Every structure is written in C-alpha cells, then in structure tokens.
XYZ file of C-alpha atoms in Angstrom:
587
model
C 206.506 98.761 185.128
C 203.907 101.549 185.605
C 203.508 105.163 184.056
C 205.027 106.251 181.045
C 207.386 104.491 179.319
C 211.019 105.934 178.519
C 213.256 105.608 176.060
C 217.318 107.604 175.981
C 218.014 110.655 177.767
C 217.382 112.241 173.888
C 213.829 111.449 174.510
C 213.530 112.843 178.178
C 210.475 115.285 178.702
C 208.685 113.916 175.502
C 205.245 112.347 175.736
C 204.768 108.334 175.029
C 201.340 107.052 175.548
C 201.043 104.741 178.264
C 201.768 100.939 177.582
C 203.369 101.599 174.253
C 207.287 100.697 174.244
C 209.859 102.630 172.864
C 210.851 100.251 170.169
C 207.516 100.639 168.768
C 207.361 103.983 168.350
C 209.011 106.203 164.739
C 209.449 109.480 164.458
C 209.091 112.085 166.839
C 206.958 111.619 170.083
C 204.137 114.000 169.925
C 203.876 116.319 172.916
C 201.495 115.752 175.547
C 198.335 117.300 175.059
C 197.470 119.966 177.630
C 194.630 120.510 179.886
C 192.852 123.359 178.517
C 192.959 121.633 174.848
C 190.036 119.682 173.813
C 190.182 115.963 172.770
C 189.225 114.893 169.462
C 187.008 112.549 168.772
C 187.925 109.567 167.235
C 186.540 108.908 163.378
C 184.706 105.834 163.134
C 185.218 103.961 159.864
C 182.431 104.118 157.656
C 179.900 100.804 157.517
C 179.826 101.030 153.915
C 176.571 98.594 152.137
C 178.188 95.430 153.282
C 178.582 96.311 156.643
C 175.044 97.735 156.746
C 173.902 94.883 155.452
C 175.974 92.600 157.630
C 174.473 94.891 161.039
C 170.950 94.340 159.838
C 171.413 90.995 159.171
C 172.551 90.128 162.789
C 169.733 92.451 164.092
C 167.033 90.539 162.206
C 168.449 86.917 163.497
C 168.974 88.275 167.215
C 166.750 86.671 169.906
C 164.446 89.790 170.441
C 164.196 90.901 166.984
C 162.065 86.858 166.605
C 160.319 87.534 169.955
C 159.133 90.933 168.563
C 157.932 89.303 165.414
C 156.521 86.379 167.332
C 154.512 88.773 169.204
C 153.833 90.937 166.114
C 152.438 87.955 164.505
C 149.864 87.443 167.621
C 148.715 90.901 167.184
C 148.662 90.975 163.547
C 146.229 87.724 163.787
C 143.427 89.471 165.760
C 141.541 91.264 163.528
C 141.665 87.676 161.577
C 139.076 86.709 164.720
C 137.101 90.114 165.510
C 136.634 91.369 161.947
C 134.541 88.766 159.620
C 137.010 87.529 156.680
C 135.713 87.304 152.885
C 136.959 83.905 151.879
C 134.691 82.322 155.555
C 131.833 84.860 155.402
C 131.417 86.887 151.902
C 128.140 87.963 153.072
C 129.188 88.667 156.984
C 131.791 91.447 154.577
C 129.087 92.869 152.548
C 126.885 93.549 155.939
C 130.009 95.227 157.789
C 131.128 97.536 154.359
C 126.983 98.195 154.659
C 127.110 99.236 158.397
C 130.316 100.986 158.025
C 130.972 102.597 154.971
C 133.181 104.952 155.802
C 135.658 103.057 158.378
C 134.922 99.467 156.251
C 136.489 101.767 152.808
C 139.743 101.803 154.742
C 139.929 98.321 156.259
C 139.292 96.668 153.221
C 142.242 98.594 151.548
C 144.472 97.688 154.328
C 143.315 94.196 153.442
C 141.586 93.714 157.199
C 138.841 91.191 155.516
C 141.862 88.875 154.132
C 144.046 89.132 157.124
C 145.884 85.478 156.766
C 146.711 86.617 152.801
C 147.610 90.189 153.127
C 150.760 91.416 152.513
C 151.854 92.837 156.118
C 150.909 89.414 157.596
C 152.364 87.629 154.977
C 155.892 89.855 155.657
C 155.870 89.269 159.541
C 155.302 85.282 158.756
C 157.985 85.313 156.061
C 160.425 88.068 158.485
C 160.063 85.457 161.339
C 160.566 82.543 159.277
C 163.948 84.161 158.193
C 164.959 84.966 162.033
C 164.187 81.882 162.913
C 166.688 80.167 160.434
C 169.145 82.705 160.055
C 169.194 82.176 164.239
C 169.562 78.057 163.998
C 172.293 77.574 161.332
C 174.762 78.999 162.423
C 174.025 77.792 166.127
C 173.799 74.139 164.751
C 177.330 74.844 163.499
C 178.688 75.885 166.609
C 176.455 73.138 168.257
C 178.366 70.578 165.983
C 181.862 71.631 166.601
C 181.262 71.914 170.425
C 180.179 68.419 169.977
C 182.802 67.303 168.490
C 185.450 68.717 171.120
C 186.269 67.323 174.405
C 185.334 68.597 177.540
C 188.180 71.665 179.366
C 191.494 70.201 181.039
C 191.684 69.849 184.621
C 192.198 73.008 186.399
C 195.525 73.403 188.880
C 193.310 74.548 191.516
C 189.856 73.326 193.087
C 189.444 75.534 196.194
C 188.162 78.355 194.014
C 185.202 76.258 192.529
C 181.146 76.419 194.543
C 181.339 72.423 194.751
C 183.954 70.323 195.700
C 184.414 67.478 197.801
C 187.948 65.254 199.099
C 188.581 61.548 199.868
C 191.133 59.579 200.800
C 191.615 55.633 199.552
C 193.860 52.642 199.530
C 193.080 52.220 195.838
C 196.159 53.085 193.379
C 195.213 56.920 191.557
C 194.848 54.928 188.497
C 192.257 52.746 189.964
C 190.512 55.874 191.320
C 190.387 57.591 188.558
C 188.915 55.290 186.715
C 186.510 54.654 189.402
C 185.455 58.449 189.218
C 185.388 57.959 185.538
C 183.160 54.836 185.340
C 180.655 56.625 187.562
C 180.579 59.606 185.257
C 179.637 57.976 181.965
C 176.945 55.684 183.527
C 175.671 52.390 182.871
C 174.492 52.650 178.971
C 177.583 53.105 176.860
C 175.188 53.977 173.622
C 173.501 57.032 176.389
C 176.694 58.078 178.538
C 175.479 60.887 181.391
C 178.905 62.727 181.129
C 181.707 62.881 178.305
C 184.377 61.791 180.197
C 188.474 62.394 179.220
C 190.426 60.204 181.450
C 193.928 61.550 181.639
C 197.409 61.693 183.753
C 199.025 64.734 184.866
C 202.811 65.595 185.407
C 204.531 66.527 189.084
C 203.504 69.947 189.167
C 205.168 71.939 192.311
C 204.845 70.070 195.582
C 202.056 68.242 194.313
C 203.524 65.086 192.488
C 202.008 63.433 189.544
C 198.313 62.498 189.462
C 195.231 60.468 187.326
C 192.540 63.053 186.136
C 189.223 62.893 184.856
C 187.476 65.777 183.140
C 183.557 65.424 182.314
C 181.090 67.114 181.092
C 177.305 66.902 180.193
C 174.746 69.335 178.969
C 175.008 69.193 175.326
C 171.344 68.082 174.918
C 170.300 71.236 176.375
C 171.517 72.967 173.989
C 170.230 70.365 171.024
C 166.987 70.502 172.301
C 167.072 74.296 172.120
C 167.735 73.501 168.351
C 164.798 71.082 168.240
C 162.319 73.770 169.802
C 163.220 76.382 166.780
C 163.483 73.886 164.286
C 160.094 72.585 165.760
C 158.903 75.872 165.060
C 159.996 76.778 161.977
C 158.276 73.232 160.637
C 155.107 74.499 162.317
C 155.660 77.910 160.237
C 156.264 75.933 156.758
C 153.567 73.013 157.872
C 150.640 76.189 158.942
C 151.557 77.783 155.661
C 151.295 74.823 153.349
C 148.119 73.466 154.982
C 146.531 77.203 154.884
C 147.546 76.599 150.633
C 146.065 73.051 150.400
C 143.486 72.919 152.663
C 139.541 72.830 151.784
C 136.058 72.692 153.333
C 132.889 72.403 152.255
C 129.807 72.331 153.846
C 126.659 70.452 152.321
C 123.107 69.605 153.678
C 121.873 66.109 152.633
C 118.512 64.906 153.168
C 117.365 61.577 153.781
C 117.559 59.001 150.514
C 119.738 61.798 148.741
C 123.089 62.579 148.854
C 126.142 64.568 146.979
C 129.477 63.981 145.396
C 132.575 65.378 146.151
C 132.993 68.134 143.558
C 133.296 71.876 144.324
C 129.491 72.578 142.829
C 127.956 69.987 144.756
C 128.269 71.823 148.471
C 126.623 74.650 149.775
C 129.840 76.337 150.513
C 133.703 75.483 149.978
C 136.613 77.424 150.960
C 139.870 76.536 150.211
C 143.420 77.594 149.701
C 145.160 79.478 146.915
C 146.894 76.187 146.103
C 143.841 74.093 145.888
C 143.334 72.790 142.167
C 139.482 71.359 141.884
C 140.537 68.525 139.665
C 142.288 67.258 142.974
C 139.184 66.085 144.742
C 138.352 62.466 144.923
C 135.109 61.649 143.054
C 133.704 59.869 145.531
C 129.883 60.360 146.577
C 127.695 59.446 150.069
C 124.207 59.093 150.450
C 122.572 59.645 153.513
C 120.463 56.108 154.443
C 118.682 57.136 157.703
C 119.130 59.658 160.123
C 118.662 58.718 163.795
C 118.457 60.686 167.109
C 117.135 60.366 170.552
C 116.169 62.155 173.052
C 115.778 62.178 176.852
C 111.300 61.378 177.961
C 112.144 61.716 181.591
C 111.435 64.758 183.725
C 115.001 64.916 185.304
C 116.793 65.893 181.603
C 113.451 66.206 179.645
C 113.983 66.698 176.042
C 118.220 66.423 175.965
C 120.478 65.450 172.971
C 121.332 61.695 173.903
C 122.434 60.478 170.522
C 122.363 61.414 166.516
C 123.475 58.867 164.157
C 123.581 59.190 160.240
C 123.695 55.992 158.385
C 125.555 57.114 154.814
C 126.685 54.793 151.874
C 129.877 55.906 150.610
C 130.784 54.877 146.961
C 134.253 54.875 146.055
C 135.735 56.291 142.295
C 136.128 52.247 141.809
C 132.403 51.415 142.513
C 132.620 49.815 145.674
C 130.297 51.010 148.489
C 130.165 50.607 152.211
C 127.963 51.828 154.922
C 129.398 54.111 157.551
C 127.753 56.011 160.676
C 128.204 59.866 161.432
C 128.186 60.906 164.861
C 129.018 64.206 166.518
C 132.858 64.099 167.163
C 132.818 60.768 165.360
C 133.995 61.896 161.912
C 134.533 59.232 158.748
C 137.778 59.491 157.250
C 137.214 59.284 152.964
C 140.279 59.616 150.996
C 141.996 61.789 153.660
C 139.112 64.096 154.486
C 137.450 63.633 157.366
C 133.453 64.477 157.243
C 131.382 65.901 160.870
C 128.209 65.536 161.601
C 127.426 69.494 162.760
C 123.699 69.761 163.162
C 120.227 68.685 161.780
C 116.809 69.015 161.659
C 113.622 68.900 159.507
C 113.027 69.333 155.399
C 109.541 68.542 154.919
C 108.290 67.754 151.212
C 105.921 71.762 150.395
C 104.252 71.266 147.482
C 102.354 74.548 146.263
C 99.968 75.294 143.192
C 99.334 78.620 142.182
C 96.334 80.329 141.537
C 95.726 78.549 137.741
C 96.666 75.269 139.114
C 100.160 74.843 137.571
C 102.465 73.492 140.034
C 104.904 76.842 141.028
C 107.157 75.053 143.769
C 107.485 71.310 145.155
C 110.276 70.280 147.091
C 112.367 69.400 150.455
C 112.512 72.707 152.246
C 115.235 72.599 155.260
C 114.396 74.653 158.272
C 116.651 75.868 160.709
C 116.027 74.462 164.419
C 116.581 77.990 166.688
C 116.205 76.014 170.297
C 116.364 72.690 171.940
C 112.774 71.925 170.992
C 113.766 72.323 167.359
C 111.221 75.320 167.196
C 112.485 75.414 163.351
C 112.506 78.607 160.613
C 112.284 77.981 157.233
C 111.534 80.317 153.636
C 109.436 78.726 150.459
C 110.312 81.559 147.624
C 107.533 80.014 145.048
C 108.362 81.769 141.284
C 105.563 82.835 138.949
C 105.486 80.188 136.559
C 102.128 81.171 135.196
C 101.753 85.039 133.363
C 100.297 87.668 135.625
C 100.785 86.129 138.788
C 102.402 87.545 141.528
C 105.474 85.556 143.293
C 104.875 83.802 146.688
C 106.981 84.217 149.413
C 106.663 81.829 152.621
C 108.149 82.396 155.967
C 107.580 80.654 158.932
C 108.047 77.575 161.434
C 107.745 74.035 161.592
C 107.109 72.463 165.060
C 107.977 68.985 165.523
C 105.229 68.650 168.482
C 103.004 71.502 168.424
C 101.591 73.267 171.452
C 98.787 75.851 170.255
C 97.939 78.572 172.816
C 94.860 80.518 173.482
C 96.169 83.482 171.617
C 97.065 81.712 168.459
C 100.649 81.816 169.414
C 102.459 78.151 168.920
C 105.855 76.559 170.058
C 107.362 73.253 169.790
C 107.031 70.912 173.142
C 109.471 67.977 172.487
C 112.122 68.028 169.581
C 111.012 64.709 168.110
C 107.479 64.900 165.161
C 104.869 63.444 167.845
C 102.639 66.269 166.602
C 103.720 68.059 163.503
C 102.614 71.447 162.589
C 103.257 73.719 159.513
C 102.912 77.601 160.403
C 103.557 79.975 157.581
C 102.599 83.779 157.040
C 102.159 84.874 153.245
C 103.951 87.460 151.202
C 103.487 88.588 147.503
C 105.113 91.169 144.988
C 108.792 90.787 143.554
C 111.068 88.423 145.456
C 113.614 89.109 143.090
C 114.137 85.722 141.561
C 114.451 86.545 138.191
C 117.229 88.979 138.390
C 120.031 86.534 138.319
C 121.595 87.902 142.123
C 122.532 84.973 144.542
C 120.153 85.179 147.578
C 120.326 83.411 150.925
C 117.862 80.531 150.562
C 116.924 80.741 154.521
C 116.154 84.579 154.602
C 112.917 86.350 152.906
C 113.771 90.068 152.385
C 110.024 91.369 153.145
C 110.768 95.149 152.735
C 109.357 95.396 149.325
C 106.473 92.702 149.876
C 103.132 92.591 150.079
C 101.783 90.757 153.292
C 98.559 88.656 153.304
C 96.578 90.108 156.522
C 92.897 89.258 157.483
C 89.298 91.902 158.212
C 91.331 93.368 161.023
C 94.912 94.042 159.244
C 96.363 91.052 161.290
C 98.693 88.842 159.348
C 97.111 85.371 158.164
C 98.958 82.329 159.287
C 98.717 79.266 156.595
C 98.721 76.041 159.309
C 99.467 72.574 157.921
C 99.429 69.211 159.488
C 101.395 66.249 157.449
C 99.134 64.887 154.925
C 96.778 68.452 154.452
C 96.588 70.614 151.532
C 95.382 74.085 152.692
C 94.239 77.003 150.756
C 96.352 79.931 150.374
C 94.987 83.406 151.448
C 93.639 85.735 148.808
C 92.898 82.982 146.012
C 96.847 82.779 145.366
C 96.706 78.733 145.439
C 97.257 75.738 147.928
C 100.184 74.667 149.647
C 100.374 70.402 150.517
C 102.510 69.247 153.364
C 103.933 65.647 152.697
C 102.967 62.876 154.450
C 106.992 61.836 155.267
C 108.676 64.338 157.261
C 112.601 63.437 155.976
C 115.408 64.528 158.313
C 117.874 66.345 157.137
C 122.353 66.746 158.438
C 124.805 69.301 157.962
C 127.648 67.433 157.232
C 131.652 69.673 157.117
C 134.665 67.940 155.009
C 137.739 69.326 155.863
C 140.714 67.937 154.689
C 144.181 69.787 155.276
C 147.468 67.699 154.500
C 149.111 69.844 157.384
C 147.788 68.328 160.515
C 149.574 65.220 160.981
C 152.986 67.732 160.663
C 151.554 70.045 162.745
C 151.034 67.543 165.495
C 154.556 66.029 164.582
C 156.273 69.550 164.993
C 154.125 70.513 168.403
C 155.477 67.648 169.937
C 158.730 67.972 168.940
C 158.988 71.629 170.266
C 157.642 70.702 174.003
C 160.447 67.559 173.726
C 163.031 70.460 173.059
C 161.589 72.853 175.289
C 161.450 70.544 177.908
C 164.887 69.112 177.344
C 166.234 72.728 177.377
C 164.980 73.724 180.518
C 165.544 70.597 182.831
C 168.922 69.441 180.980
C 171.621 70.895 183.748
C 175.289 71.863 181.989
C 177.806 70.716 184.548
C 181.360 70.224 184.531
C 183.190 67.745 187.098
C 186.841 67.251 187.539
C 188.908 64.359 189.750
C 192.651 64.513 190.234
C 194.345 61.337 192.041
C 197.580 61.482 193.142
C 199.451 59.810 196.396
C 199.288 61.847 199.433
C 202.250 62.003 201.908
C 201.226 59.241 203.509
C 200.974 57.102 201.091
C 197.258 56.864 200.427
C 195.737 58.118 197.272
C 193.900 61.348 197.599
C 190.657 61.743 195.321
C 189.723 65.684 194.771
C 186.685 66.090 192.787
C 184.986 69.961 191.384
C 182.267 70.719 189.395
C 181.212 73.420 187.860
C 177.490 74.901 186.775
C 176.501 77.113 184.141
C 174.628 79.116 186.376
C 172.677 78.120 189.801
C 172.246 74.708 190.148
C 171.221 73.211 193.497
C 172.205 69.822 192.249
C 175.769 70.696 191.674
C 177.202 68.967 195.239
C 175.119 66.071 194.739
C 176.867 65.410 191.364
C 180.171 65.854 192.730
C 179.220 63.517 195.880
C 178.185 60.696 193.827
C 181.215 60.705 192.024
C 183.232 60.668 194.821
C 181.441 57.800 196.179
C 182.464 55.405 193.538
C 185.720 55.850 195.077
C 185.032 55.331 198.725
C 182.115 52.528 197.814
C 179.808 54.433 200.025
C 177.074 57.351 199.579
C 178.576 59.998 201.460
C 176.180 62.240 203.773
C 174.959 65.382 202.311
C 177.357 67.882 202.660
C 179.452 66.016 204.501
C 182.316 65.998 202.049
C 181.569 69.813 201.376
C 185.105 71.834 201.559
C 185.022 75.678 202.192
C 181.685 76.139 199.946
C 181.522 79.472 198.019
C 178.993 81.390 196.568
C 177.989 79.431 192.917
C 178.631 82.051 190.156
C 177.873 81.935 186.340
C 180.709 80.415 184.476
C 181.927 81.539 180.658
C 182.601 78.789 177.963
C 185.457 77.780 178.942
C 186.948 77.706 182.835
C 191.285 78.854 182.805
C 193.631 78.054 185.436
C-alpha cells in the first residue's frame, strides 16, 4: 500500500510519516511540516571516551591506516642510509656535526644519527605492529567460524547465475548427484578441492523433488592472507629482536697472531642494546698462513683469482681445528659466522731514535688503495727518550716497485716480487700523550713539522726488506724486516634473527601467493527426473569476482555425469555478464 498511511475518519487530514502504521503510533499525529519551514537537523548522540576510543581503534587496524605506516616506515628508514649513524660510524658523526654545525645541532636532537633507536621510528614500528595484529585476530576468528560452516543451500533458480551448464542422463538423481559430488571433492580425501554438502530437496512448484549438491572452495585464500600478515608481523618481532641481540666486530689479524672473542680484542664491535658481553663464546683463532693468487697473463694481468686464510680455531674446551677463510666462504664458530673482507701487507718497522733507544717496533698494516695493492700506511713513533721530538711516518708500501725518472713510484703487480718502503718524515706533537683516541691509519700533519731537503722538497725515507736507513735530520733509523707478514680483515656477525627471518619471508610469499591464485567459487547441482523420465543434471557456479575459469569448473563437474569432457562452451546456457557476489548468495 503506498503513500501515507490512515487510520479512522477521527484521524483524517492529520500527518503520519510514511511507512509507519497506525497501531504504532500514541498520541496525537503531529501536523505536517510546511514548505516554507526549515528542517531540523537531527542530533547525533555523543561518542563519549569509549566510543572515541572504539573509532580510533578500528581506524588504526583498517587496511590503509597499516599501508600508511608500512610506507611511513620506508620513509622513516632513509635517513638510516644517507645520514652516517653513531653506533656504525662514531667518527663519520663527529665529521658531519664538524661540516654542519648548524643543520647537524638539529638532526642530532631529532635523533637523525640513531635512526633505528629513536623514538618516532620506534612508534611507527610499534603503531604497525599493533595494526597488524589488531587487523589478524579478529579476521582469524571470523576465518575460523567460516570454516567451520558449510557452504550456502542450493538456490531455486540457476538462470540468473554467469555460469551454468545442463545435462540430461539415464542415471537415477541420486546417482548423479553423487557423481557431481565425487567430482567436486577430488581424489585426496585428507586435501578435498571443494567442501561439498550433498543433499535432497522437496517438490517445489512444477518442479518435483530433486538430489543437490552445494560446494564450495576458496578458504585457503583467505588463510593464506592470514599467513602473509602473520608472516609479517614475525618478520617485525624477528627484525626487532635480532637488531637487540645482534653483534659485529671487526678485527685485523696478522700472520702467526691471532685474537679471542671478547669485546676488547676487535678493532670495532657494534651490537644491540640487548647484547650482554659475558655472552660471547671464549673461543680464539689464529691466523696460520694467508694465501692469494693472482692472474701473470696479459689477457686478466694482475686479477684476484683466489685468497685463502688458514686459521686454528680453539674451542672454550681446548680442542683446536684448522679451518680456511675465503671470500663468501664464511666459518661458522658457535653461531657466528666470520668473512674474510680484505687484506694486505703489515711489514715488521723497527725505528731508533736519535740516542739509540728503540722508540717504535712493530707490524704496521697498510691499507691497499688499488688493484696493485699500491698500500698507505702511518708509523706514529713516541718520544721515549727526554727532549726528543715525536716521529710521525706516512707513506706507501709497494709490493713490486716501479721507480720513475721523476722519483715518483707505484706498485706493478700486487704480489712482493720487489718490495719497497716509501715514507716522508714529520716531527713536533702528534698528540700521543694526551689520552684522545686517534685513528691509527691517519697522520693529522697540520701542526707538524715536515723533513724537506736544500731545495724545500720533502725527503722520502726508501726501504727495501732487510735495510736499515737513516732518518733525515739526525732523528734516528728506521729497519724494514726481512719477512713481509700478510695481514686479513676478518667481520663476525652473529644475529639469532636470520634463520626466522628467512622462515617468516618464505612464509609470507607462500601466503601471498596462495592469496592471489586461490579462486573462491561456489558450484551447485540439482537432479531431479525430467518429464520424460530421464534425470536432468543443472549445475551453477558462482565467483567472487571475475574469474575466467568459472565455466570450466562448472563443465567438469558436469562431465562426471555424462562420462565425457564436454566442448568448451558447449554446455553454456544464456551466459550473463559475471558480477561480484556478497557473502552469502539468497534465492
């Protein structure tokens, strides 16, 4: 009944709002309102803190509320690359707050130089962790109950559905159905394709009694959805613990020495803020012999074929055993694994000063700078006698030494066929007694002295393995060693996270993968006996979405009825367009 709804002739010319019956309405009606009178507004209830709290709850666990955060998180990690961080390179800090005083004040308050421990990082990571679970649970929920249902009665009517398909068969509708049905599960009952409800419907109209079969599949798209966030919240907690746990250190052994594994005993060591030093293993390596070759021939003169450290590893129990380093070859010791990342030459410099005493001796590494292992190295020599200046020497060793015309000298080959010592000489204050750490490969010369000849030119000290040379201006001799030890830069990382990390990668392409190939179908088969007394098979199906695969489905299942693969599209009745369907299809 349209319009306005009426009630006695007592009521006649009152206003009743549309739809509302009589019997639900007390009191007097209240007049219609006229045309020239405003509306009011309704009055929306009041959120109040729960409801707040509720709203901004759902907004923080809503799809693009993680996205933003995921994509936050991105952008909150690139200064982490660009800008040098204090707890990988103190000094690379010091140089930028030097450079930039002004704009390096400010970063460093906004904690720029400790990205990964700041607090805005820290919030997005812990804000997306909370999205991220606050999202799954209560989908696993709904995920568990939709498991635990049965797939949607058969609908009265097929002709309305984008795939469909009709036979005709001397089999009984029972023995059709289950036909249909048998086709649907599969062959593995432990891995069925569909969930299948095999059923019998009641005379319905003209159409008399029937055998149905309702199916479904697509459930694992959704679970591996679930896998792919869970994945990545385990990548969140597993990134986070390892970034707590983890350390590296970096040491430089030299040939018949070694180091143990204890914090003071590398050159540098980072770590996490969970890190306790008492949990290192005390084991310790030696390094045995140092190996490398190189390429004589003119096509790929002077390449890197192979380096090989030979190291004796002693375990806290006393046992040793011998091991080989290569690059990209790590050892594994008690969970850490140690790299071979470079190496080069630490020649034994012996110098005396000026009274004789002996001011320095030692292996002094030098840093190759090309493929010839052209290498730099520093000597800072103290003044161990009274009145003497300090030394400071700063030069190159070349492993095969090419001398030109000009004085000027470079290495030819990377291997010692010719060895040669060039150092220039400084004097004055090296600052060695003032107790500030120094970088053991860099001479600051600002404040030095330099040894020059008649002519003002710089004197170059030049040493050949075996030689002692004089120093320049009566400040001593310097002895090169006979042995010319090799020296590696070995890295130990160890980080408990990486095997979960791997675990929980994997795991999210599985559920992505599963997610977006897994098609969510519905098919439906209703056998009943025709007029003429055959059994007439109609089959449905229904996609969640597109799904080009849709008549297919429904033609194989037909076919386990008529014992033949039908043609494609031959079965096809009126098609329609496909269109999205809602969670749950209605007669």
């Amino acid at each position: 009944m349209a319009g306005r709804t009426r009630s006695s002739d007592s009521r006649e010319g009152t206003y009743v709002p549309e739809g509302i019956a009589d019997e639900f309405t007390q009191g007097e009606p209240a007049e219609a309102p006229s045309s020239d009178e405003k509306p009011q507004r309704p009055n929306a209830p009041a959120l109040g803190l729960v409801g707040t709290l509720r709203w901004m709850w759902r907004q923080l666990t809503s799809m693009r509320v993680a996205l933003m955060l995921l994509m936050l998180l991105a952008v909150a990690a690139v200064p982490g690359s660009v800008l040098p961080q204090r707890n990988q390179d103190a000094a690379g800090v010091i140089e930028y707050l030097a450079d930039h005083p002004t704009a390096g004040e400010w970063l460093d308050k906004a904690g720029f130089f400790d990205v990964y421990s700041s607090v805005w990082f820290s919030a997005i990571y812990i804000l997306l962790f909370v999205s991220l679970v606050g999202c799954i649970l209560p989908r696993s929920a709904a995920h568990y109950r939709a498991l635990r249902g049965r797939p949607p009665r058969v609908p009265s009517r097929f002709n309305r559905f984008p795939a469909k398909a009709t036979a005709t068969t001397d089999a009984t509708p029972e023995e059709a159905a289950d036909a249909v049905a048998a086709r649907l599960r599969g062959k593995l009952s432990w891995l069925p394709l569909f969930r299948v409800d095999r059923g019998e419907e009641a005379a319905r109209g003209v159409r008399p009694a029937a055998a149905t079969v309702s199916a479904e599949r697509g459930y694992l798209r959704e679970t591996g959805n679930l896998v792919f966030h869970l994945a990545l919240v385990g990548l969140l907690v597993s990134v986070a613990t390892g970034q707590m746990l983890h350390y590296r250190g970096q040491a430089i052994v030299t040939e018949g020495r070694g180091f143990a594994n204890a914090v003071v005993d590398y050159d540098t060591f980072e770590k996490g803020s969970w890190f306790r030093p008492e949990s290192l293993v005390p084991f310790s390596m030696t390094l045995d012999e140092f190996e490398s070759e190189f390429a004589s021939d003119t096509v790929a003169f002077a390449q890197a074929r192979d380096f090989t450290a030979h190291v004796t590893v002693a375990e806290p129990s006393g046992a040793e055993r011998s091991e080989q380093i290569k690059v990209n070859h790590p050892i594994v010791v008690d969970g850490a694994k140690i790299y071979l990342q470079g190496n080069g030459f630490a020649p034994e410099i012996t110098v005396h000063d000026a009274d004789g005493a002996v001011a320095f001796s030692g292996r002094v590494t030098f840093i190759p700078e090309d493929t010839m292992y052209t290498s730099r190295g520093v000597v800072k020599v103290p003044d161990v006698s009274s009145g003497l200046d300090q030394i400071g020497l700063v030069g190159y060793f070349l492993p095969t030494a090419e001398v030109n015309e000009d004085g000027s000298a470079r290495s030819a080959f990377p291997q010692p066929v010719d060895p040669l010592l060039v150092l220039e000489v400084y004097t004055g204050d090296l600052g060695l007694d003032d107790g500030s750490p120094q970088n053991v490969y860099e001479l600051d010369t600002a404040n030095l002295t330099a040894a020059v000849d008649d002519q003002g030119q710089r004197i170059k000290v030049l040493a050949r393995p075996g030689e002692t040379v004089e120093l320049p201006d009566g400040l001593g001799t310097l002895t090169l060693g006979e042995e010319l030890p090799r020296y590696v830069a070995l890295d130990l990382r160890h980080d408990p996270s990486l095997a979960f990390v791997l675990v929980f990668a994997l795991l999210a392409l599985a559920g992505l993968t599963v997610s977006l190939f897994t098609p969510r179908r519905r098919v439906w088969a209703r056998a009943y006996t025709g007029p003429d007394g055959a059994t007439v098979v109609e089959v449905a199906g229904l996609a969640r979405g597109d799904d080009a695969g849709l008549q297919a489905e429904v033609d194989r299942a037909l076919a386990a009825v008529t014992g033949t693969e039908p043609e494609p599209g031959a079965a096809r009745r009126e098609p329609q367009q496909p269109r999205i369907a809602t969670g749950s299809e209605k007669d």
